[in-house]
């Protein structure tokens, strides 16, 4: 994911995101390590979502689910922050934020709400852009985080401040559900951490020693996850509720925020340690993770609405393995170029008609087109 400092500085897309050949600028080269990490992370997201209807019948599966939920979204968010380091209020970057994050949110929040209303026969399901449903919360969060990037780059101690905000959010049940602000605030430290990171920080976890040490760390995490299943509410890992809403004393909110932050960073580092840095057969799919992320949810929810997961054999080990493989293959397919071409209108619209011409950008384009004498 983190190959060399030069190539790291060249790749500026958020995560998850898609960068089509049409968007790529000449001379810019994608980093195989980051594309590999994005693909592997989106596969983990799809598998974990497919386990949700099954995990209640298997302590082992729920333990694995807990471990995956400890690090897969933090890994997404750290990388999002890392690639937001250069974000400012320049008009072209604001346009990309609107077309690449805000517009997909509006489209898919509407689509998911309508899908639930009609596929799940839920006439009370309204389309509300203020109340993200299912996985669209991440787009709202990314939009807000990136808009606040200049602030976090200005303050003296950004990470401690972000942790303080997250801890306060964890004891504030009055925040409510608007824009899923609990998640926005409780996941904020991971984004700010990404803003603070440099290429050398990622290279530190890509050593042979860390790779070896990550094996017993993951083994211990799986053991703890299995032990915690009957003793801990999985909702803590979603970061969408305050401590009071989870039926816990208020002081457990800040404690759990710090504890989960430490655990998540440890497992995220172990995950990064095993991400290949060379070009693999799936590397190119890393450019289509936004498509896989937003589209696989329809398959998961369709299975839930239409009873695909209700078959008894699916709740046995072989059935759980089959579901895992099927959804890993499905999200892989959804990251491919043909799918990107079909859905690009919703996820990467150019929308030139909506924006004024930017004189500075036009000048930069003319400068790039000049042929050296």
CSV table of C-alpha atoms in Angstrom, one decimal, residues 185-352:
chain,number,residue,atom,x,y,z
A,185,UNK,CA,-17.5,12.5,15.6
A,186,UNK,CA,-16.5,9.1,17.1
A,187,UNK,CA,-14.6,8.0,14.0
A,188,UNK,CA,-13.0,11.4,13.6
A,189,UNK,CA,-9.7,10.6,15.3
A,190,UNK,CA,-8.9,8.0,12.7
A,191,UNK,CA,-9.3,10.5,9.9
A,192,UNK,CA,-7.2,13.1,11.8
A,193,UNK,CA,-4.6,10.4,12.4
A,194,UNK,CA,-4.4,9.8,8.7
A,195,UNK,CA,-3.9,13.6,8.1
A,196,UNK,CA,-1.0,13.5,10.5
A,197,UNK,CA,0.7,10.5,8.9
A,198,UNK,CA,3.6,10.5,6.5
A,199,UNK,CA,5.0,7.7,4.1
A,200,UNK,CA,7.6,6.7,6.6
A,201,UNK,CA,4.9,5.9,9.2
A,202,UNK,CA,3.4,3.3,6.9
A,203,UNK,CA,6.8,1.9,6.0
A,204,UNK,CA,7.3,1.2,9.7
A,205,UNK,CA,4.6,-1.4,9.7
A,206,UNK,CA,5.7,-3.1,6.5
A,207,UNK,CA,8.8,-4.8,7.9
A,208,UNK,CA,9.2,-8.5,8.2
A,209,UNK,CA,9.3,-8.2,12.0
A,210,UNK,CA,5.9,-6.5,12.2
A,211,UNK,CA,4.5,-9.0,9.8
A,212,UNK,CA,5.6,-11.9,12.0
A,213,UNK,CA,4.4,-10.2,15.2
A,214,UNK,CA,1.0,-9.6,13.6
A,215,UNK,CA,0.3,-13.3,13.6
A,216,UNK,CA,0.1,-13.8,17.4
A,217,UNK,CA,-1.6,-10.4,17.7
A,218,UNK,CA,-4.4,-11.5,15.4
A,219,UNK,CA,-4.6,-14.9,17.1
A,220,UNK,CA,-5.0,-13.2,20.5
A,221,UNK,CA,-7.6,-10.8,19.0
A,222,UNK,CA,-9.7,-13.7,17.7
A,223,UNK,CA,-9.5,-15.4,21.2
A,224,UNK,CA,-10.6,-12.1,22.9
A,225,UNK,CA,-13.3,-11.7,20.3
A,226,UNK,CA,-14.7,-15.2,21.0
A,227,UNK,CA,-14.5,-14.5,24.8
A,228,UNK,CA,-16.2,-11.1,24.5
A,229,UNK,CA,-19.2,-12.4,22.4
A,230,UNK,CA,-21.5,-13.0,25.4
A,231,UNK,CA,-20.0,-10.3,27.5
A,232,UNK,CA,-19.9,-7.2,25.3
A,233,UNK,CA,-22.4,-5.4,23.1
A,234,UNK,CA,-21.1,-5.4,19.5
A,235,UNK,CA,-22.7,-2.0,19.0
A,236,UNK,CA,-19.7,-0.4,20.6
A,237,UNK,CA,-17.8,-1.2,17.4
A,238,UNK,CA,-20.3,0.7,15.2
A,239,UNK,CA,-19.6,4.0,17.1
A,240,UNK,CA,-23.2,5.2,16.3
A,241,UNK,CA,-24.5,5.4,19.9
A,242,UNK,CA,-23.5,7.2,23.1
A,243,UNK,CA,-22.7,5.2,26.2
A,244,UNK,CA,-26.1,6.0,27.8
A,245,UNK,CA,-27.9,4.8,24.7
A,246,UNK,CA,-26.1,1.5,25.0
A,247,UNK,CA,-27.3,1.2,28.6
A,248,UNK,CA,-23.8,1.8,30.1
A,249,UNK,CA,-22.7,4.4,32.7
A,250,UNK,CA,-21.6,7.7,31.1
A,251,UNK,CA,-18.0,7.3,32.0
A,252,UNK,CA,-17.6,4.1,30.0
A,253,UNK,CA,-18.0,6.2,26.8
A,254,UNK,CA,-14.6,7.9,27.0
A,255,UNK,CA,-12.9,4.7,28.3
A,256,UNK,CA,-14.3,2.7,25.4
A,257,UNK,CA,-13.4,5.4,22.9
A,258,UNK,CA,-9.7,5.3,24.0
A,259,UNK,CA,-9.6,1.5,24.4
A,260,UNK,CA,-11.2,0.8,21.0
A,261,UNK,CA,-8.9,3.5,19.4
A,262,UNK,CA,-5.9,1.6,20.7
A,263,UNK,CA,-7.1,-1.8,19.7
A,264,UNK,CA,-8.2,-0.6,16.2
A,265,UNK,CA,-4.8,1.0,15.5
A,266,UNK,CA,-3.0,-2.2,16.6
A,267,UNK,CA,-5.1,-4.4,14.3
A,268,UNK,CA,-5.0,-1.9,11.5
A,269,UNK,CA,-1.2,-1.9,11.6
A,270,UNK,CA,-1.2,-5.7,11.5
A,271,UNK,CA,-3.6,-5.5,8.5
A,272,UNK,CA,-1.3,-3.1,6.7
A,273,UNK,CA,1.7,-5.3,7.5
A,274,UNK,CA,0.2,-8.1,5.4
A,275,UNK,CA,-0.9,-6.0,2.4
A,276,UNK,CA,1.3,-6.7,-0.6
A,277,UNK,CA,3.3,-3.8,-2.0
A,278,UNK,CA,3.7,-5.3,-5.5
A,279,UNK,CA,1.2,-5.4,-8.3
A,280,UNK,CA,-1.2,-8.3,-7.8
A,281,UNK,CA,-4.1,-9.7,-9.9
A,282,UNK,CA,-6.5,-7.6,-7.8
A,283,UNK,CA,-4.5,-4.4,-7.7
A,284,UNK,CA,-6.5,-2.7,-10.5
A,285,UNK,CA,-9.7,-3.4,-8.6
A,286,UNK,CA,-8.5,-0.9,-5.9
A,287,UNK,CA,-9.6,1.9,-8.3
A,288,UNK,CA,-13.2,0.7,-8.1
A,289,UNK,CA,-13.7,0.4,-4.3
A,290,UNK,CA,-16.3,3.1,-4.2
A,291,UNK,CA,-18.4,1.0,-6.6
A,292,UNK,CA,-18.0,-2.1,-4.6
A,293,UNK,CA,-18.8,-0.3,-1.4
A,294,UNK,CA,-22.0,1.3,-2.5
A,295,UNK,CA,-23.4,-1.5,-4.6
A,296,UNK,CA,-22.7,-4.6,-2.5
A,297,UNK,CA,-25.2,-3.3,0.1
A,298,UNK,CA,-28.1,-3.9,-2.3
A,299,UNK,CA,-27.1,-7.6,-2.4
A,300,UNK,CA,-26.8,-7.9,1.4
A,301,UNK,CA,-30.2,-6.2,2.0
A,302,UNK,CA,-31.9,-8.1,-0.8
A,303,UNK,CA,-30.8,-11.3,0.9
A,304,UNK,CA,-32.2,-10.0,4.1
A,305,UNK,CA,-35.5,-8.8,2.6
A,306,UNK,CA,-36.2,-11.9,0.5
A,307,UNK,CA,-35.1,-14.4,3.1
A,308,UNK,CA,-32.0,-15.7,1.3
A,309,UNK,CA,-30.3,-16.1,4.7
A,310,UNK,CA,-33.1,-18.0,6.3
A,311,UNK,CA,-32.2,-21.4,5.0
A,312,UNK,CA,-31.0,-23.6,7.9
A,313,UNK,CA,-28.0,-24.9,6.1
A,314,UNK,CA,-26.6,-21.4,5.8
A,315,UNK,CA,-26.3,-21.2,9.6
A,316,UNK,CA,-23.9,-24.1,9.7
A,317,UNK,CA,-20.1,-23.8,9.1
A,318,UNK,CA,-20.1,-24.8,5.5
A,319,UNK,CA,-23.0,-22.5,4.7
A,320,UNK,CA,-21.2,-19.6,6.5
A,321,UNK,CA,-18.1,-20.3,4.4
A,322,UNK,CA,-20.1,-20.4,1.2
A,323,UNK,CA,-21.8,-17.0,2.0
A,324,UNK,CA,-18.4,-15.5,2.7
A,325,UNK,CA,-16.9,-16.7,-0.6
A,326,UNK,CA,-20.0,-15.6,-2.6
A,327,UNK,CA,-20.0,-12.1,-1.2
A,328,UNK,CA,-16.2,-11.7,-1.5
A,329,UNK,CA,-16.6,-12.7,-5.2
A,330,UNK,CA,-19.6,-10.4,-5.6
A,331,UNK,CA,-17.8,-7.3,-4.3
A,332,UNK,CA,-14.8,-8.2,-6.5
A,333,UNK,CA,-17.0,-8.2,-9.5
A,334,UNK,CA,-18.6,-4.9,-8.5
A,335,UNK,CA,-15.1,-3.3,-8.5
A,336,UNK,CA,-14.4,-4.2,-12.1
A,337,UNK,CA,-14.2,-1.8,-15.1
A,338,UNK,CA,-17.4,-2.8,-16.8
A,339,UNK,CA,-19.4,-2.1,-13.6
A,340,UNK,CA,-17.6,1.2,-13.3
A,341,UNK,CA,-18.6,2.2,-16.8
A,342,UNK,CA,-22.2,1.4,-16.1
A,343,UNK,CA,-22.5,3.4,-12.8
A,344,UNK,CA,-20.0,6.2,-13.5
A,345,UNK,CA,-22.9,8.6,-14.1
A,346,UNK,CA,-23.9,8.3,-10.4
A,347,UNK,CA,-20.5,8.0,-8.8
A,348,UNK,CA,-18.2,10.1,-10.9
A,349,UNK,CA,-20.4,12.7,-12.7
A,350,UNK,CA,-18.5,15.5,-14.3
A,351,UNK,CA,-21.3,18.0,-13.9
A,352,UNK,CA,-19.5,20.8,-15.8
